PDB file of C-alpha atoms in Angstrom:
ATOM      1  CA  UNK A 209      33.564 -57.352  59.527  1.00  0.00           C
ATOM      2  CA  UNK A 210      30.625 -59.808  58.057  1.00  0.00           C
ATOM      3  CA  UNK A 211      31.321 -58.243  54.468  1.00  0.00           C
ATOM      4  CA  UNK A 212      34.640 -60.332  54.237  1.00  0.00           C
ATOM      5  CA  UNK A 213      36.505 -57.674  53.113  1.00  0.00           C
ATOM      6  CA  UNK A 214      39.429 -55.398  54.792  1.00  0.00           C
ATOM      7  CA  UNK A 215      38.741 -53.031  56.921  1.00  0.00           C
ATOM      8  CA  UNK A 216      41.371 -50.845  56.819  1.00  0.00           C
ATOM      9  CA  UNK A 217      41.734 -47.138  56.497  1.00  0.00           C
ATOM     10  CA  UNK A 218      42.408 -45.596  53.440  1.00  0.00           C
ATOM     11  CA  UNK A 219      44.291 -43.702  51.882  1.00  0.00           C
ATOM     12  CA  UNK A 220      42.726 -40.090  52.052  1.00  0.00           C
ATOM     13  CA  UNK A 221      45.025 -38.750  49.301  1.00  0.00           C
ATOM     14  CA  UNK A 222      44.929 -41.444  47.312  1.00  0.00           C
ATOM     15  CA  UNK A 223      41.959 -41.481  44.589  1.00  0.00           C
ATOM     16  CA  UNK A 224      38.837 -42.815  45.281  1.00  0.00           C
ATOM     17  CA  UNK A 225      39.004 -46.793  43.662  1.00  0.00           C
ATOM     18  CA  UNK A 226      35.277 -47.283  42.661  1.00  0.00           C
ATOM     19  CA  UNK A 227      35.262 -43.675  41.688  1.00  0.00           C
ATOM     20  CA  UNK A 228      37.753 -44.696  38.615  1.00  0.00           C
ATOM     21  CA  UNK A 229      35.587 -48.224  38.371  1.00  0.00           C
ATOM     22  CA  UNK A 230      32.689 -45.858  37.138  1.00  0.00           C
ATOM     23  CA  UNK A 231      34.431 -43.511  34.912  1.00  0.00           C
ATOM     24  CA  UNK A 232      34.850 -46.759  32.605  1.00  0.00           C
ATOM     25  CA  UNK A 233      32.081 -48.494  32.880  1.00  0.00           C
ATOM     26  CA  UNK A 234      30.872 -49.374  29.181  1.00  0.00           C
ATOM     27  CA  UNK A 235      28.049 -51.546  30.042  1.00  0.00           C
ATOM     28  CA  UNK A 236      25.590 -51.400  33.039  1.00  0.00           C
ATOM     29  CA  UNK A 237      24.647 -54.402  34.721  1.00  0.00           C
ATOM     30  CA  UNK A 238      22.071 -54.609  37.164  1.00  0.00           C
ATOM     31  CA  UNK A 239      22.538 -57.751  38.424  1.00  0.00           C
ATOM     32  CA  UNK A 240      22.687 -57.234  41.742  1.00  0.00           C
ATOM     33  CA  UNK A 241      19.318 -54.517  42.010  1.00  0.00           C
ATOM     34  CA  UNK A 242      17.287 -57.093  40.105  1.00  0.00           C
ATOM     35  CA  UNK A 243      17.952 -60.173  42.466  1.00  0.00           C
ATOM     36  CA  UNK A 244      16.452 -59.807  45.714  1.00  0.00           C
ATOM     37  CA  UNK A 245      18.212 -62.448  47.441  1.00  0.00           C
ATOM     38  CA  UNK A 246      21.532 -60.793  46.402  1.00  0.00           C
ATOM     39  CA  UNK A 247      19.877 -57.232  47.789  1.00  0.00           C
ATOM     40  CA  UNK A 248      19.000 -59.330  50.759  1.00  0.00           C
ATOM     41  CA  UNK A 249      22.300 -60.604  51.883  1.00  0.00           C
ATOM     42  CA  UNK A 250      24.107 -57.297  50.970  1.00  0.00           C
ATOM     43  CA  UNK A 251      21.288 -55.496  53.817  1.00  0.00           C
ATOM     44  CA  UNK A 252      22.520 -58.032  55.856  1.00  0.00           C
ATOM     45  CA  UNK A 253      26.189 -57.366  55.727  1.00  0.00           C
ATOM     46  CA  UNK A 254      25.480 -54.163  56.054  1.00  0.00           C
ATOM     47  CA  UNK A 255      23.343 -54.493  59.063  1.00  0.00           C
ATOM     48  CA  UNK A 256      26.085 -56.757  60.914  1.00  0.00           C
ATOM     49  CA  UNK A 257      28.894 -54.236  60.046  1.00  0.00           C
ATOM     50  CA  UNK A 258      27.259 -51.753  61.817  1.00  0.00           C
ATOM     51  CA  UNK A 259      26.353 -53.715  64.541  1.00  0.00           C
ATOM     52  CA  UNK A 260      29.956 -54.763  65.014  1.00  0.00           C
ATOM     53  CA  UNK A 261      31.431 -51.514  64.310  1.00  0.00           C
ATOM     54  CA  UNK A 262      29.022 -50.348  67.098  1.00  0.00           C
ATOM     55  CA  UNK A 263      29.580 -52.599  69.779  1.00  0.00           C
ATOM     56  CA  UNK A 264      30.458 -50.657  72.625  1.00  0.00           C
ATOM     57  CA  UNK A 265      29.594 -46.809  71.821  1.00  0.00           C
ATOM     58  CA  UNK A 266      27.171 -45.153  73.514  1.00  0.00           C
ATOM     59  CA  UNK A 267      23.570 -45.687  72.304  1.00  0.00           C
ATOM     60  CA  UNK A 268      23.321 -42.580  70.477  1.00  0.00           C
ATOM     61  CA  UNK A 269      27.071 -42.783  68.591  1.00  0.00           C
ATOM     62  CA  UNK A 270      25.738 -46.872  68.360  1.00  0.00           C
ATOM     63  CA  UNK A 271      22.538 -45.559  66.542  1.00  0.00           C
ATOM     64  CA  UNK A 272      24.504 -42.855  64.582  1.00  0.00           C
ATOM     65  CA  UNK A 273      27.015 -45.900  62.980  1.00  0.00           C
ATOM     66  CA  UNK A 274      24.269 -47.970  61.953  1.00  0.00           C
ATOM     67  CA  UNK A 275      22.522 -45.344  60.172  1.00  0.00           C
ATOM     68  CA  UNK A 276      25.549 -44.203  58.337  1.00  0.00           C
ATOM     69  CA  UNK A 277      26.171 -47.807  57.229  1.00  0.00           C
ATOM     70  CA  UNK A 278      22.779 -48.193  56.725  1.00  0.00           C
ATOM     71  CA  UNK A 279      23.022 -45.112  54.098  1.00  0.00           C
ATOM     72  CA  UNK A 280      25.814 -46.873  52.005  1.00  0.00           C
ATOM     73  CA  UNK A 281      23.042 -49.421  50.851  1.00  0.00           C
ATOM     74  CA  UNK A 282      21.982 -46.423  48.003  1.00  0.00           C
ATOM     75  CA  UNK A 283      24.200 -46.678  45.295  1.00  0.00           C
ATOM     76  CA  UNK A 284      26.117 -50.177  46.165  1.00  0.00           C
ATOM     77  CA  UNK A 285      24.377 -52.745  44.433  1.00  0.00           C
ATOM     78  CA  UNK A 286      25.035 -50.327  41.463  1.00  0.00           C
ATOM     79  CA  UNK A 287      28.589 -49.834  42.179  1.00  0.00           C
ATOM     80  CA  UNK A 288      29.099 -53.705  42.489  1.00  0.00           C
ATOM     81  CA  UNK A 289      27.419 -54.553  39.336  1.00  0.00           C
ATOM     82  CA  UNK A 290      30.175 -52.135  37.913  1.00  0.00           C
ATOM     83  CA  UNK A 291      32.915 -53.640  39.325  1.00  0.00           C
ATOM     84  CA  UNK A 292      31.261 -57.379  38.044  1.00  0.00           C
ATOM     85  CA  UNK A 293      31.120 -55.459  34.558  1.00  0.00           C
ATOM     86  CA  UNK A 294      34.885 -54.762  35.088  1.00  0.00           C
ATOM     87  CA  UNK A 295      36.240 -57.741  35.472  1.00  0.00           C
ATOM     88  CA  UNK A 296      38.352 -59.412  33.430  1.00  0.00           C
ATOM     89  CA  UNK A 297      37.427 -63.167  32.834  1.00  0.00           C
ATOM     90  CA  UNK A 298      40.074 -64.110  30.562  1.00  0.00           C
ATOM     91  CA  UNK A 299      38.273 -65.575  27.780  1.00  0.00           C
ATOM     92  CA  UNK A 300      40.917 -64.972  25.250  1.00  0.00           C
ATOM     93  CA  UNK A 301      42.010 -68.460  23.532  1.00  0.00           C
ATOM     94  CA  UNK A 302      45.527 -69.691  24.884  1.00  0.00           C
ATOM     95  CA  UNK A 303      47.943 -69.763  22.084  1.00  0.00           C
ATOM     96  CA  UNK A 304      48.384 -73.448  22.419  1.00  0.00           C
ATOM     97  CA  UNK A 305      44.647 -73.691  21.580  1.00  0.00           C
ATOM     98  CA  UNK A 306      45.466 -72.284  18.316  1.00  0.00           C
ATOM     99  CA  UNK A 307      48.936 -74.404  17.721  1.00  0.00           C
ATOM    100  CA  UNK A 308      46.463 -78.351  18.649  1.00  0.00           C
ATOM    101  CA  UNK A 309      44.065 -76.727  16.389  1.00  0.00           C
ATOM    102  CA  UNK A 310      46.275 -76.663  13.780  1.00  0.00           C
ATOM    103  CA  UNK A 311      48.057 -79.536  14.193  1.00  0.00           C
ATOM    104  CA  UNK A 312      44.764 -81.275  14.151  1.00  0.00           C
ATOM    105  CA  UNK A 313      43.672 -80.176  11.367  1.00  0.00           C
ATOM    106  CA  UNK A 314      46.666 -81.294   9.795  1.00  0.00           C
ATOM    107  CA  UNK A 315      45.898 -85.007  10.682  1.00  0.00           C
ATOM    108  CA  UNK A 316      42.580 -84.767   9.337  1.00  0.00           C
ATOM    109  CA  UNK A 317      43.915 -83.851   6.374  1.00  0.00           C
ATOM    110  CA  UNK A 318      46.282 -86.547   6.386  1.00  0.00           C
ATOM    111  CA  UNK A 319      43.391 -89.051   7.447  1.00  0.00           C
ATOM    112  CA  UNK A 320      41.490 -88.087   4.287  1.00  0.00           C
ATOM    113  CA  UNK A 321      44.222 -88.002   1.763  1.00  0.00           C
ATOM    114  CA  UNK A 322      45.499 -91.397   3.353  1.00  0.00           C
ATOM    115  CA  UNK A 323      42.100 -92.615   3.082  1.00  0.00           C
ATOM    116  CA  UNK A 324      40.988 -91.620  -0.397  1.00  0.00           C
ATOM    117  CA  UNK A 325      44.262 -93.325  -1.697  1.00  0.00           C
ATOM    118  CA  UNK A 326      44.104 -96.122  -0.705  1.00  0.00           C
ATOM    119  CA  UNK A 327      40.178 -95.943  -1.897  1.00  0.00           C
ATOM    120  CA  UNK A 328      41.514 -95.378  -5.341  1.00  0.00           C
ATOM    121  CA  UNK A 329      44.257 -98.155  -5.240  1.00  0.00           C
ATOM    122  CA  UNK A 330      41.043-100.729  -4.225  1.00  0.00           C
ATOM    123  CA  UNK A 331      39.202 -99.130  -7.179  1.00  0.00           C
ATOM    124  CA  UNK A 332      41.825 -99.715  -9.515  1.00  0.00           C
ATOM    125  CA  UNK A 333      42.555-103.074  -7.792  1.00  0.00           C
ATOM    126  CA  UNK A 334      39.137-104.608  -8.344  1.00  0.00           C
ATOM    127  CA  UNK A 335      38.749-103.052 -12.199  1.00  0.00           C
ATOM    128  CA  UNK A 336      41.917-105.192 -12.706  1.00  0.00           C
ATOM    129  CA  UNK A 337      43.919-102.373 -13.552  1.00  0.00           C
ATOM    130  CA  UNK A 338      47.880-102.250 -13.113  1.00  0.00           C
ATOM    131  CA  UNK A 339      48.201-100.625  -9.834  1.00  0.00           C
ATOM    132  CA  UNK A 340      50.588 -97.627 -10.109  1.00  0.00           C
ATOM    133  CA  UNK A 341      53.538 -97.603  -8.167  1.00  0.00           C
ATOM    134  CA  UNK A 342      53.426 -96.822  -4.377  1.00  0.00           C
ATOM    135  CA  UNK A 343      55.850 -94.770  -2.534  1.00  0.00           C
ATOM    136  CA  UNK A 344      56.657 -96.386   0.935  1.00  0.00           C
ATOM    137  CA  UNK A 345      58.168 -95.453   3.998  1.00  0.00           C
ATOM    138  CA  UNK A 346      60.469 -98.119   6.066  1.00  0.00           C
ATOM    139  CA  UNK A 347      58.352-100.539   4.102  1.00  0.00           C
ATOM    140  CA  UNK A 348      55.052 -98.748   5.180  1.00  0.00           C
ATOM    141  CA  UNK A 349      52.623 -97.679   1.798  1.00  0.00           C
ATOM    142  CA  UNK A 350      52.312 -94.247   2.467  1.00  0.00           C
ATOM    143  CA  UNK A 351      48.756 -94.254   2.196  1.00  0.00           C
ATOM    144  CA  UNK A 352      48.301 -96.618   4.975  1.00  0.00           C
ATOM    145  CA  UNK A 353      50.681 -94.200   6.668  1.00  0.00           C
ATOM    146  CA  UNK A 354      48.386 -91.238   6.204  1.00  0.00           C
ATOM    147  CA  UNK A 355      45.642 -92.985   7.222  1.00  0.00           C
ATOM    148  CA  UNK A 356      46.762 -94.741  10.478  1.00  0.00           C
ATOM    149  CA  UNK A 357      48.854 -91.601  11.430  1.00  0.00           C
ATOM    150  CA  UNK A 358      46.495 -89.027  10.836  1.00  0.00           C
ATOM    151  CA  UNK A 359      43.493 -91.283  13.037  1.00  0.00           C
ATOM    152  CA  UNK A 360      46.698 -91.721  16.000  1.00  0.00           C
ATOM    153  CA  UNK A 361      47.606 -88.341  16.368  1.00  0.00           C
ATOM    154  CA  UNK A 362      44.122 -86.543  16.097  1.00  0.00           C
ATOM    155  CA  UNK A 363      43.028 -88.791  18.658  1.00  0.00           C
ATOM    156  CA  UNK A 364      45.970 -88.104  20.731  1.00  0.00           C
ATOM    157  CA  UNK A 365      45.603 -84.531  20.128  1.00  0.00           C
ATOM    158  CA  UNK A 366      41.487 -84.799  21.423  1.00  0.00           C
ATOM    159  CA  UNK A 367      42.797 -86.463  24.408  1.00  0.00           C
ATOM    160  CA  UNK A 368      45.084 -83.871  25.223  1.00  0.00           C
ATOM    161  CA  UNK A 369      43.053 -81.021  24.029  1.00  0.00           C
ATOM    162  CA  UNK A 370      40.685 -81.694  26.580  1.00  0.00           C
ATOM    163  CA  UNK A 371      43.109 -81.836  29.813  1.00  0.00           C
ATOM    164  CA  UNK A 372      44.507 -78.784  28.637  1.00  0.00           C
ATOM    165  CA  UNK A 373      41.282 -77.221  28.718  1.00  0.00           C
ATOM    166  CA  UNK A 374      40.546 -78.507  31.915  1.00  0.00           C
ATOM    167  CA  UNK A 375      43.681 -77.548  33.171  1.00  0.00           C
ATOM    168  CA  UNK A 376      43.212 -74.124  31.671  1.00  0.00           C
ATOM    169  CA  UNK A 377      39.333 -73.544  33.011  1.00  0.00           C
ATOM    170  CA  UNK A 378      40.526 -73.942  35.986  1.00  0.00           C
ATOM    171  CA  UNK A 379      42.906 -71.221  36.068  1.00  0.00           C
ATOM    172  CA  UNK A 380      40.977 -69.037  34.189  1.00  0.00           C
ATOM    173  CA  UNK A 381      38.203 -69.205  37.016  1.00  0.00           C
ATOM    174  CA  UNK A 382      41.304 -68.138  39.471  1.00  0.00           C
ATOM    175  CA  UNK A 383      42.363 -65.145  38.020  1.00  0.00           C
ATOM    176  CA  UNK A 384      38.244 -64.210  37.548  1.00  0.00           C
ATOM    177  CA  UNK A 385      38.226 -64.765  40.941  1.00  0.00           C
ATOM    178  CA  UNK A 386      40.416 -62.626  42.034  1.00  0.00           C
ATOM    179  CA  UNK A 387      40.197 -60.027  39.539  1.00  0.00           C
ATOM    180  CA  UNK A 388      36.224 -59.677  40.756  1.00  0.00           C
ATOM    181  CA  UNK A 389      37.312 -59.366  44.575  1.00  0.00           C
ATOM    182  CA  UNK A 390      39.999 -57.039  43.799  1.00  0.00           C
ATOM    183  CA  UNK A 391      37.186 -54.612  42.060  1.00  0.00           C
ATOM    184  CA  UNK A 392      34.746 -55.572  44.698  1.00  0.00           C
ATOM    185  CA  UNK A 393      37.347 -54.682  47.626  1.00  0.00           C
ATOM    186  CA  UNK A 394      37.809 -51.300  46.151  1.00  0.00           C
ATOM    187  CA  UNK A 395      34.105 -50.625  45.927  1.00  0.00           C
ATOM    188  CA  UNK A 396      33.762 -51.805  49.170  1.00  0.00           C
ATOM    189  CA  UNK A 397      37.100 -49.523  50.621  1.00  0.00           C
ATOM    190  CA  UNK A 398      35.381 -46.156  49.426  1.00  0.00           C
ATOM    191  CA  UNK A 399      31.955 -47.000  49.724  1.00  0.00           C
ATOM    192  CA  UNK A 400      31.626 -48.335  52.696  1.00  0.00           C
ATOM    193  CA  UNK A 401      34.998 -48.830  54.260  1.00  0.00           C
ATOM    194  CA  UNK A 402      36.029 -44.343  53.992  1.00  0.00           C
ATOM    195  CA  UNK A 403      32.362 -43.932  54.974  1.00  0.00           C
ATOM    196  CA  UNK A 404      32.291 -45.752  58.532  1.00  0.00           C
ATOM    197  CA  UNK A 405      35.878 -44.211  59.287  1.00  0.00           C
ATOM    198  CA  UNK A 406      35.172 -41.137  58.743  1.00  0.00           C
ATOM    199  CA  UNK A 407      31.946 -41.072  61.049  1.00  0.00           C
ATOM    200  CA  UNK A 408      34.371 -43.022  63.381  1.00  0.00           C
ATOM    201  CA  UNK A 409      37.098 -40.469  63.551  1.00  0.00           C
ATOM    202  CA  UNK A 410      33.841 -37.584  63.868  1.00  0.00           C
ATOM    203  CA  UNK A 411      32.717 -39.606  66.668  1.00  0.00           C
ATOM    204  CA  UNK A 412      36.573 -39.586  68.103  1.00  0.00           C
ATOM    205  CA  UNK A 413      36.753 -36.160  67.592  1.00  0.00           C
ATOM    206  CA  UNK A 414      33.089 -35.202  69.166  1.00  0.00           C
ATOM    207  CA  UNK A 415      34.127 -37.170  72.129  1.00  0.00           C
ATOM    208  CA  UNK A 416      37.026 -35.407  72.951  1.00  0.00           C
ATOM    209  CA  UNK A 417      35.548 -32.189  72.623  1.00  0.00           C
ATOM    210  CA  UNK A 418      32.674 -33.396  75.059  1.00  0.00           C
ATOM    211  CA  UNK A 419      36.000 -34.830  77.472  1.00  0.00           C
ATOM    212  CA  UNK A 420      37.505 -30.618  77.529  1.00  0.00           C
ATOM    213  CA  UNK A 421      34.577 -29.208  78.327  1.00  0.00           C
TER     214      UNK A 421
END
């Protein structure tokens, strides 16, 4: 079908999918009602599913299908915007977000103390006092240590920070993605989906009775 979306039959005993989509529904979005385009293509879809789901009946069964469809167009755009309002977009911070965040901050700190040292050794330098004495590492001040260090490794940190994100935004969007179609496919299944097959298995049914007489 034109709708993109499976086709098969469900489940009777099973319960319905958008059903429990609406029971907890906190916010209403109307997205879909308020965009005509989006209106537009779903009366499309619509309108090619039952012409597809038609082809071959008799005119009358033919004309029957497409009105069912037809009637499913009611309280969809509604039930969509639900299943949009469901979805989970992951927009909770990675933990590793919080870990470079930290460590950054860290540098910076690191840059400044580095940096107001060695501000207060050139003070004390050009008053012509006695500098005092400066602890070292490997021959390194440690000022100079702070300083350099803590510019190195929060640039290195920025750097990676933002391929991480990247990295990160990307799969985000993925599991959006699919968290969206899975809610859409179930609004779609009992909606829609239920709907036609049940007209379809009426029509079955009304046939063979027609065939005994």
């Amino acid at each position: 079908a034109r709708l993109g979306l499976s086709t098969r039959r469900p489940d009777a005993a099973a319960p319905a999918p958008s059903a429990g989509l609406r029971e907890g529904v906190a916010v209403r979005r109307t997205a879909i009602a308020a965009n005509p385009l989006a209106v537009a293509r779903l009366e499309e879809s619509l309108r090619h599913l039952g012409q597809d789901v038609g082809r071959g009946l008799p005119e009358v069964a033919r004309l029957r299908l497409e009105s069912v469809v037809e009637g499913t167009r009611t309280g969809l755009p509604d039930a969509l915007d639900e299943a949009a309002g469901l979805t989970d977009l992951h927009l909770d911070p990675p933990r590793w977000w919080r870990v470079i965040g930290g460590v950054q901050w860290a540098a910076a700190a690191a840059l400044l103390a580095g940096l107001v040292w060695l501000l207060v050794l050139w003070g004390l330098a050009w008053l012509q006092f006695p500098p005092p004495p400066t602890p070292r590492w490997r021959d390194i001040p440690l000022p100079s240590l702070l300083a350099v260090g803590g510019a190195a490794i929060g640039a290195l940190l920025a750097v990676l920070g933002r391929r991480l994100t990247a990295v990160g935004a990307a799969r985000r969007a993925r599991l959006a993605r699919a968290s969206l179609a899975e809610h859409v496919a179930s609004v779609i299944d009992e909606d829609v989906v239920l709907t036609v097959t049940s007209e379809l298995g009426y029509l079955s049914e009304l046939r063979r009775a027609l065939e005994r007489l």
